[in-house]
Structures are given as structure tokens and as C-alpha cells.
């Protein structure tokens, strides 16, 4: 009895947390609910007719993602479509032509030597740039989007201005992305950190050697810029004073882990690609359509939930009412999980949530039917409830595990909206198992043990029990 009471207290605590999360961390809405712009960008062969490979498109995708961040779009979606196309969804964007102008240009990668006498100024501005980046990242993940929109816009304006000031501290010498042949992350010899390998063609190797010869041992940096924004600023050791870093093979070291090294390599590859890009489709999803979809989806969800609650209460009597309480708890916990995980809720995602409600009811149905069977066998009510849960658990586990396997396949092999459906369904299935095994079971046992009138009236559980 004491154990059941402690579990109920824990469940009530979780419900309070879930309500707090839902009131302070609103659910993110996808393009089909919020409205916005959808662009299809095609990576085209260059003037020499070089065929676009999947790796090339992936590198261009990373550059486009950087540009989207500059647009200040919340919860954008970018995904590869085939070997040469990128689908971009921008919820809340009201000017798709601006998005097309920003995203449709070829990436501009450039290597610049730092001007003499700018060491202190660069360190100050570079530190401020990283500080602003951290603030922007924090605001984009803020629990209060409405309060942070103006701050985000102001930060982005300050960052753009600061980027131009930093760019002016470096001298253009014509060493651009077309001279880079490859960029790859690799572990250091000790294996404790990572580095980035760069390869230049013969002309680029000569230019890079000349740059590094003038910078060696001075403490000034080689600025690596992508679309005028500084990616990295490595310095050159004094051992390269005589000839610079010659040969075209360059190693960038620093405090890299595998993620930061891979990110820098991908951005350099994307900026060095000679492939032009073109926006082949620019479609706008109206806000009215999004509002209609939200309203109809809410109506459908509420109607489905009410019908399920009524059916379960009428058919299963007292256990049905307890299942209804568990189902309300399930709904609150599931929506709170969506907010915490950062699920972007789309129409397929809402469909996954509504379907998971049916999965949650299914677990209770199995338990109640097993409980009725035990009562009809002549077992006491307490033993029937315990046996019902024990006998139904394997079936509940099997059905939920198979559903989770299907969700995993859809999530890792699917794309876009299919992933949203899989994620929402998987979260719902996981929470339904928790509520069925803990909430429903605990409430039933607490009712049976704590209320003698219930314990002495098995007809509340199984109407066909003889008098």
C-alpha cells in the first residue's frame, strides 16, 4: 500500500513538471502548420561538365545550412533529394524571394593573410564574435521564442557588422576555393584530438606558400572565410619562415574534436566546390492553410481522445475510468517530451501522436481482458489484477517493441515528414508503456486495497461474475 502511494506521488510530480514544461516551452510547428517557404535547390555541373556526386551535394547542403542560420529561421529542415538536389523548408519565412537570393548563390571560400599591426584588434573582435555566436545559439534554443525574436535579430545584425570588420583586417590575395582540391578530418598521431587536412592544386600551393612565408612566426593568422564569415584563423609556426608551407598539403591543428574537425572540413569542401546552384522551385505555404490545419488537427485529436475515453469507461467500468486518468497523464507526458526533445510538430507528427493514443489504450485493453479472465476463474480481485498485469505484460512488450522497430526504420531510412511521424509515434509508444505499467497498475491496486467496497464488488471489473 505504501509503495503504491509513493508511486502515485511520483506520477503527480511528473505531471506537474509536464504542465510546467508545456506552459514555458511551446511546441515547435513545422512548415505545414506554421506556413513559410519551401525551396528545391539543384547543384548543377560546372563549366567543365564535371558530374555532381552525392558527397558534393552534401557539402553544398552544409553551406546552405550556414546561410539559413543567417536568415534567422527557427526549426528549418534541409534534406538531400537524390544526388544533386536539396530540399529546404523555412517555417515562418514571409519573403521567399529573399531566401532564394541568399541561398541560391555559389559559396565563396577565400584564404586571406592578416594585415600587420592588427593583432590586438583581431583578438578583441574574434573573441567578441565567438561570444555573440554563443549568445545567438542560446537564444535560438530559448524557451521563450516571442521574447527572443528581437534579440536574435539584433544579434544577427551585430554579427554581420562584426564579420565585415574582421574581414577588413585581412588582405585579399586571390587564394579562393577553386584552388582547394580536398579537405578531410583526421585524428592526430596521439589519437587524443583531431585535425583537418587541406590539399591545394599547384597554383594554390604556390599562393599558400607565399602567404604563410610572410606570416610565419609573426603571430598573425591565415583567415579562412566562407561567404565573408570567418571559419578559422590558424597561425603559422616560425619553422616555415624560409619557404612557407609548400607542396600544397596543409594540416590545421587546434582544439578540435571529431565534430568540429568534420564541420570545418565540410564547410571548406562546400566553399571550394565549383558547382553552381540554382533554385528550381520556390513554393509558399500560406499561413491560412497552416492555421486551418492546426484547428482541424486539434478538433480531430480532441474528438478522438473523448471518444476513446467514453468507450473505455463504458465498456470496462471502474478499470476504464482508471485507464482514462492514465490516458490523460499519458497525453501530458507525451506532449512534454515533444517539447523537451525539440520535436517539430507537423501534420504527420500529429497523426503519429493520435495513433499512439490508440496504442496506449491497447495496452490497457490487454491488461483489463486478462484481469477479467482471472476473475472468471474464481481468483480474488487483488490476485486477478496482479495476474492480469503479469500475463498481459509480455504481449504489451512484444507489440510495442515491434512498433518501435518500425519507427526506427522509418526514422533512419525515411526523410522529412516521415521522420516526424516516426519520432512522435516512438515517443508516444514509450510513454504509453510507462503509464500502463505504472499509472494504471498503481491506481488499480490502490483502489482494490484501499476501498473495501470495491474489493468486495468484482462486478465493477467483470460484469458477468455470478452473484
XYZ file of C-alpha atoms in Angstrom:
467
model
C 0.000 0.000 0.000
C 2.782 2.403 0.943
C 4.637 1.546 -2.275
C 1.580 2.403 -4.405
C 1.176 5.738 -2.641
C 4.801 6.659 -3.294
C 4.385 5.821 -6.989
C 1.259 7.990 -7.192
C 3.183 10.887 -5.623
C 5.962 10.401 -8.189
C 3.429 10.369 -11.043
C 1.790 13.561 -9.755
C 5.246 15.153 -9.595
C 5.875 14.179 -13.238
C 2.503 15.597 -14.251
C 3.333 18.903 -12.542
C 6.665 19.028 -14.369
C 4.939 18.227 -17.680
C 2.420 21.058 -17.208
C 5.263 23.461 -16.353
C 7.183 22.437 -19.481
C 4.150 22.863 -21.741
C 3.421 26.335 -20.371
C 7.015 27.578 -20.634
C 8.361 25.688 -23.673
C 5.877 25.877 -26.560
C 5.754 23.128 -29.179
C 7.591 23.929 -32.408
C 5.379 23.926 -35.508
C 6.534 22.720 -38.902
C 6.100 24.285 -42.327
C 2.692 22.717 -42.974
C 1.290 24.175 -39.751
C 3.115 27.488 -39.451
C 3.384 28.417 -43.104
C 6.557 29.603 -44.823
C 8.689 28.839 -47.853
C 9.880 25.630 -49.458
C 12.752 25.709 -51.934
C 14.277 22.983 -54.046
C 17.913 23.747 -54.863
C 19.757 21.887 -57.614
C 23.538 21.547 -57.685
C 24.471 21.843 -61.355
C 27.512 20.586 -63.299
C 30.274 23.143 -63.705
C 31.575 24.606 -66.949
C 33.872 21.618 -67.440
C 30.901 19.253 -67.226
C 32.058 17.510 -64.035
C 29.267 15.256 -62.740
C 27.837 16.150 -59.335
C 28.331 13.370 -56.779
C 26.368 12.764 -53.563
C 29.343 13.939 -51.437
C 29.456 17.207 -53.368
C 25.766 17.823 -52.719
C 26.217 17.036 -49.017
C 28.984 19.642 -48.783
C 26.803 22.239 -50.532
C 23.997 21.359 -48.086
C 26.264 22.301 -45.165
C 26.955 25.705 -46.727
C 23.226 26.268 -47.274
C 22.554 25.412 -43.630
C 25.017 28.146 -42.612
C 23.177 30.615 -44.809
C 19.826 29.586 -43.322
C 21.209 30.378 -39.870
C 21.920 33.842 -41.166
C 18.260 34.195 -42.151
C 17.267 33.583 -38.525
C 14.721 30.873 -39.375
C 13.578 28.729 -36.440
C 13.464 24.947 -36.949
C 14.452 24.836 -40.659
C 14.584 21.498 -42.467
C 17.220 20.695 -45.091
C 17.452 17.289 -46.713
C 19.095 15.672 -49.711
C 16.867 14.595 -52.593
C 18.779 12.272 -54.888
C 22.376 13.056 -55.803
C 22.022 16.666 -56.886
C 19.055 18.283 -55.144
C 18.474 19.804 -51.706
C 15.029 20.427 -50.242
C 14.843 23.414 -47.885
C 11.812 24.174 -45.696
C 11.731 27.516 -43.896
C 8.817 27.845 -41.439
C 7.659 31.393 -40.831
C 9.514 32.942 -43.795
C 7.331 35.633 -45.378
C 9.760 36.711 -48.112
C 10.700 33.643 -50.192
C 12.444 35.835 -52.783
C 14.920 36.973 -50.128
C 15.509 33.345 -49.128
C 16.149 32.493 -52.781
C 18.678 35.313 -53.137
C 20.549 34.245 -50.008
C 20.521 30.503 -50.664
C 20.893 30.441 -54.424
C 24.446 31.753 -54.792
C 27.622 29.699 -55.131
C 29.614 29.555 -51.898
C 32.645 31.855 -51.771
C 35.660 30.421 -49.930
C 38.735 32.602 -49.512
C 42.104 32.441 -47.703
C 43.491 35.814 -46.589
C 46.657 36.803 -44.683
C 46.171 39.081 -41.670
C 47.373 42.636 -42.073
C 50.382 43.750 -39.967
C 49.608 45.722 -36.824
C 46.101 44.272 -36.401
C 46.959 41.559 -33.863
C 45.316 43.146 -30.817
C 42.291 44.389 -32.731
C 41.710 40.975 -34.295
C 41.923 39.130 -30.978
C 39.397 41.519 -29.462
C 36.942 41.265 -32.353
C 37.385 37.494 -32.712
C 36.654 36.958 -29.009
C 33.573 39.167 -29.286
C 32.456 37.219 -32.383
C 32.618 33.907 -30.515
C 30.771 35.441 -27.585
C 27.985 36.667 -29.866
C 27.825 33.240 -31.517
C 27.320 31.607 -28.130
C 24.586 34.100 -27.232
C 22.825 33.509 -30.561
C 22.921 29.751 -30.124
C 21.490 30.112 -26.641
C 18.693 32.416 -27.807
C 17.731 30.141 -30.682
C 17.193 27.393 -28.159
C 15.405 29.711 -25.750
C 12.196 28.587 -24.070
C 10.591 31.934 -24.909
C 10.747 32.492 -28.685
C 8.486 35.540 -28.648
C 10.725 37.342 -26.177
C 13.914 36.434 -28.023
C 12.967 37.321 -31.651
C 14.044 40.939 -31.347
C 17.231 39.959 -29.535
C 18.056 37.407 -32.224
C 17.563 39.969 -34.975
C 19.759 42.474 -33.146
C 22.475 39.863 -32.552
C 22.451 38.782 -36.198
C 22.844 42.411 -37.288
C 25.769 42.875 -34.893
C 27.401 39.652 -36.093
C 27.082 40.664 -39.750
C 28.658 44.039 -38.974
C 31.434 42.403 -36.954
C 32.126 39.925 -39.771
C 32.761 42.810 -42.136
C 35.091 44.467 -39.618
C 37.055 41.228 -39.193
C 37.197 40.707 -42.975
C 38.770 44.151 -43.377
C 41.676 43.078 -41.127
C 42.757 40.511 -43.762
C 44.173 41.255 -47.192
C 42.615 39.575 -50.275
C 45.311 37.856 -52.370
C 43.199 35.782 -54.761
C 43.523 32.426 -52.972
C 39.936 31.206 -53.327
C 38.024 27.949 -53.113
C 38.689 26.795 -56.662
C 42.324 26.096 -55.689
C 41.325 23.632 -52.932
C 41.149 20.012 -54.106
C 40.127 18.344 -50.838
C 39.586 18.790 -47.101
C 39.245 15.913 -44.640
C 39.244 15.478 -40.842
C 41.762 13.040 -39.342
C 42.926 12.038 -35.857
C 46.293 13.238 -34.609
C 49.126 10.763 -34.052
C 48.399 10.639 -30.334
C 44.715 9.978 -31.012
C 43.674 12.475 -28.336
C 42.440 15.161 -30.733
C 41.594 15.809 -34.367
C 42.987 17.900 -37.199
C 41.994 18.938 -40.721
C 43.996 18.099 -43.845
C 43.826 20.529 -46.794
C 45.067 19.943 -50.318
C 45.704 22.671 -52.891
C 46.381 22.310 -56.599
C 49.747 23.510 -57.930
C 48.712 27.143 -58.365
C 47.031 27.240 -54.974
C 50.070 25.607 -53.354
C 52.315 28.424 -54.610
C 49.955 31.113 -53.358
C 49.584 29.440 -49.955
C 53.353 29.038 -49.599
C 53.812 32.741 -50.306
C 51.152 33.719 -47.749
C 52.495 31.500 -44.989
C 56.078 32.592 -45.617
C 55.105 36.175 -44.772
C 53.102 35.130 -41.694
C 55.465 32.529 -40.200
C 56.447 33.348 -36.637
C 54.614 36.684 -36.586
C 51.564 35.529 -34.619
C 49.276 36.757 -37.376
C 46.715 34.372 -38.868
C 45.597 32.894 -42.144
C 41.925 33.820 -42.242
C 39.665 31.167 -43.818
C 36.441 32.901 -44.861
C 33.227 31.409 -46.223
C 30.747 33.923 -47.600
C 32.771 36.648 -45.819
C 32.336 34.955 -42.407
C 35.454 33.729 -40.613
C 35.590 29.934 -40.285
C 39.051 29.582 -38.783
C 42.181 31.636 -38.195
C 45.217 29.330 -37.801
C 48.672 30.773 -37.193
C 51.923 29.666 -38.876
C 54.941 28.441 -36.897
C 58.394 30.073 -37.222
C 59.828 26.929 -38.855
C 58.159 27.979 -42.131
C 59.915 31.364 -42.331
C 62.231 30.325 -45.183
C 59.810 28.748 -47.672
C 56.368 28.883 -46.136
C 54.135 25.798 -46.130
C 54.974 24.414 -49.547
C 53.751 21.428 -51.514
C 50.013 22.065 -51.250
C 49.446 19.707 -48.312
C 48.337 21.623 -45.212
C 47.441 20.473 -41.706
C 45.240 22.644 -39.474
C 45.589 21.752 -35.804
C 43.847 23.127 -32.743
C 41.382 22.138 -30.069
C 39.326 20.050 -32.476
C 37.179 17.072 -31.627
C 35.712 14.848 -34.329
C 32.608 17.027 -34.716
C 34.362 20.395 -35.001
C 37.039 18.976 -37.330
C 34.410 17.382 -39.569
C 32.361 20.567 -39.572
C 35.318 22.711 -40.669
C 36.319 20.202 -43.367
C 32.778 20.045 -44.759
C 32.464 23.830 -44.876
C 35.804 24.171 -46.666
C 34.840 21.471 -49.174
C 31.470 23.138 -49.725
C 33.096 26.502 -50.314
C 35.682 25.020 -52.649
C 33.158 23.284 -54.890
C 32.990 24.890 -58.337
C 29.400 23.738 -58.859
C 26.798 26.462 -59.339
C 23.430 26.053 -57.630
C 20.005 27.074 -58.857
C 16.635 27.318 -57.128
C 14.387 25.181 -59.338
C 11.277 25.506 -57.158
C 10.171 28.189 -54.727
C 6.815 27.410 -53.155
C 4.994 29.340 -50.454
C 2.757 27.669 -47.875
C 0.206 30.211 -46.704
C -0.362 30.976 -43.036
C -4.119 30.461 -43.503
C -3.534 26.865 -44.576
C -1.364 26.374 -41.518
C -3.997 27.790 -39.180
C -6.732 25.640 -40.729
C -4.548 22.572 -40.377
C -3.849 23.326 -36.724
C -7.526 23.924 -35.938
C -8.727 20.782 -37.719
C -5.961 18.691 -36.181
C -6.828 19.924 -32.686
C -10.504 19.142 -33.278
C -9.634 15.676 -34.552
C -7.307 14.985 -31.635
C -9.800 16.170 -29.007
C -12.712 14.278 -30.612
C -10.659 11.085 -30.862
C -9.479 11.391 -27.265
C -13.017 11.991 -25.940
C -14.465 9.050 -27.885
C -11.737 6.756 -26.611
C -12.242 7.929 -23.008
C -16.011 7.397 -23.200
C -15.728 3.952 -24.799
C -13.157 2.686 -22.307
C -15.177 3.994 -19.317
C -18.471 2.470 -20.545
C -17.078 -0.899 -21.590
C -14.575 -1.537 -18.781
C -16.382 0.281 -15.958
C -14.129 1.156 -12.996
C -10.892 -0.004 -14.684
C -11.952 2.048 -17.699
C -12.235 5.193 -15.577
C -8.774 4.492 -14.142
C -7.448 3.976 -17.678
C -8.935 7.362 -18.626
C -6.942 9.012 -15.834
C -3.811 7.219 -17.054
C -4.558 8.350 -20.613
C -4.741 12.000 -19.554
C -1.409 11.554 -17.754
C -0.033 9.915 -20.903
C -1.128 12.868 -23.061
C 0.548 15.434 -20.790
C 3.796 13.467 -20.510
C 3.964 12.808 -24.265
C 3.467 16.456 -25.232
C 6.063 17.487 -22.636
C 8.520 15.014 -24.176
C 7.862 16.566 -27.596
C 8.792 19.973 -26.190
C 11.924 18.698 -24.426
C 13.220 16.693 -27.395
C 12.534 19.620 -29.723
C 10.094 17.813 -31.997
C 8.932 19.989 -34.884
C 5.243 19.153 -34.972
C 3.854 18.581 -38.471
C 0.574 17.057 -39.651
C 2.176 13.581 -39.938
C 3.610 14.153 -36.464
C 0.141 14.875 -35.113
C -1.062 11.709 -36.855
C 1.676 9.779 -35.056
C 0.546 11.264 -31.737
C -3.115 10.367 -32.316
C -2.108 6.851 -33.379
C -0.019 6.488 -30.229
C -3.157 7.266 -28.173
C -4.664 4.121 -29.671
C -1.511 2.210 -28.769
C -1.799 3.473 -25.182
C -5.403 2.258 -24.952
C -4.405 -1.076 -26.465
C -2.075 -1.798 -23.537
C -4.861 -1.140 -21.026
C -7.304 -3.290 -23.014
C -4.914 -6.253 -22.840
C -4.494 -5.792 -19.091
C -8.223 -5.490 -18.379
C -9.143 -8.510 -20.500
C -6.556 -10.633 -18.699
C -7.883 -9.340 -15.370
C -11.438 -10.349 -16.311
C -10.252 -13.819 -17.270
C -8.645 -14.224 -13.850
C -11.833 -13.059 -12.091
C -13.921 -15.537 -14.083
C -11.523 -18.275 -12.961
C -12.512 -17.516 -9.355
C -9.408 -15.603 -8.216
C -9.700 -12.792 -5.703
C -9.802 -9.276 -7.092
C -6.297 -8.406 -5.918
C -4.819 -11.596 -7.373
C -6.779 -11.096 -10.595
C -5.352 -7.574 -11.038
C -1.792 -8.738 -10.359
C -2.153 -11.757 -12.652
C -3.788 -9.621 -15.329
C -0.797 -7.295 -15.467
C 1.690 -10.156 -15.324
C 0.003 -12.132 -18.122
C -0.512 -9.110 -20.361
C 2.956 -7.634 -19.980
C 4.679 -9.929 -22.481
C 2.071 -9.132 -25.148
C 2.362 -5.388 -24.436
C 6.143 -5.568 -24.625
C 6.132 -7.556 -27.884
C 3.676 -5.228 -29.635
C 5.466 -2.079 -28.501
C 8.925 -3.375 -29.381
C 7.813 -4.288 -32.908
C 6.273 -0.821 -33.288
C 9.491 0.794 -32.076
C 11.494 -1.257 -34.594
C 9.229 0.017 -37.373
C 9.641 3.582 -36.047
C 13.439 3.198 -36.066
C 13.368 2.007 -39.686
C 11.155 4.932 -40.734
C 13.304 7.440 -38.857
C 16.721 6.316 -40.115
C 15.687 5.345 -43.649
C 12.961 7.924 -44.218
C 13.219 11.673 -44.590
C 11.424 14.875 -43.688
C 7.810 14.375 -42.657
C 8.212 10.603 -42.406
C 10.857 11.119 -39.716
C 8.478 13.393 -37.796
C 5.779 10.722 -37.853
C 8.231 8.051 -36.678
C 9.630 10.182 -33.853
C 6.262 11.236 -32.442
C 4.932 7.680 -32.621
C 8.046 6.250 -30.939
C 7.866 8.744 -28.068
C 4.164 8.007 -27.647
C 4.713 4.247 -27.553
C 7.453 4.586 -24.953
C 5.346 6.818 -22.706
C 2.304 4.544 -23.125
C 4.269 1.609 -21.763
C 5.265 3.681 -18.757
C 1.734 4.872 -17.989
C 0.181 1.422 -18.487
C 2.690 -0.397 -16.303
C 2.981 2.245 -13.568
C -0.006 4.586 -13.561
C -2.826 2.153 -14.465
C -1.457 -0.678 -12.346
C -0.799 1.502 -9.311
C -4.219 3.152 -9.409
C -5.954 -0.223 -9.731
C -4.040 -1.773 -6.859
C -4.551 1.308 -4.701
C -8.296 1.189 -5.393
C -8.572 -2.541 -4.670
C -6.504 -2.420 -1.485
C -7.773 0.879 -0.145
C -11.514 0.636 -0.823
C -13.256 -2.402 0.726
C -16.451 -1.646 -1.215
C -14.531 -2.090 -4.463
C -12.695 -5.164 -3.257
C -15.986 -6.852 -2.396
C -17.681 -5.994 -5.708
C -15.929 -7.735 -8.613
C -18.799 -6.755 -10.918
C -17.133 -3.347 -11.178
C -14.390 -5.174 -13.077
C -16.221 -8.111 -14.687
C -19.997 -7.677 -15.143
C -20.619 -11.363 -15.866
C -19.421 -12.539 -12.455
C -22.256 -14.540 -10.814
C -23.760 -13.110 -7.614
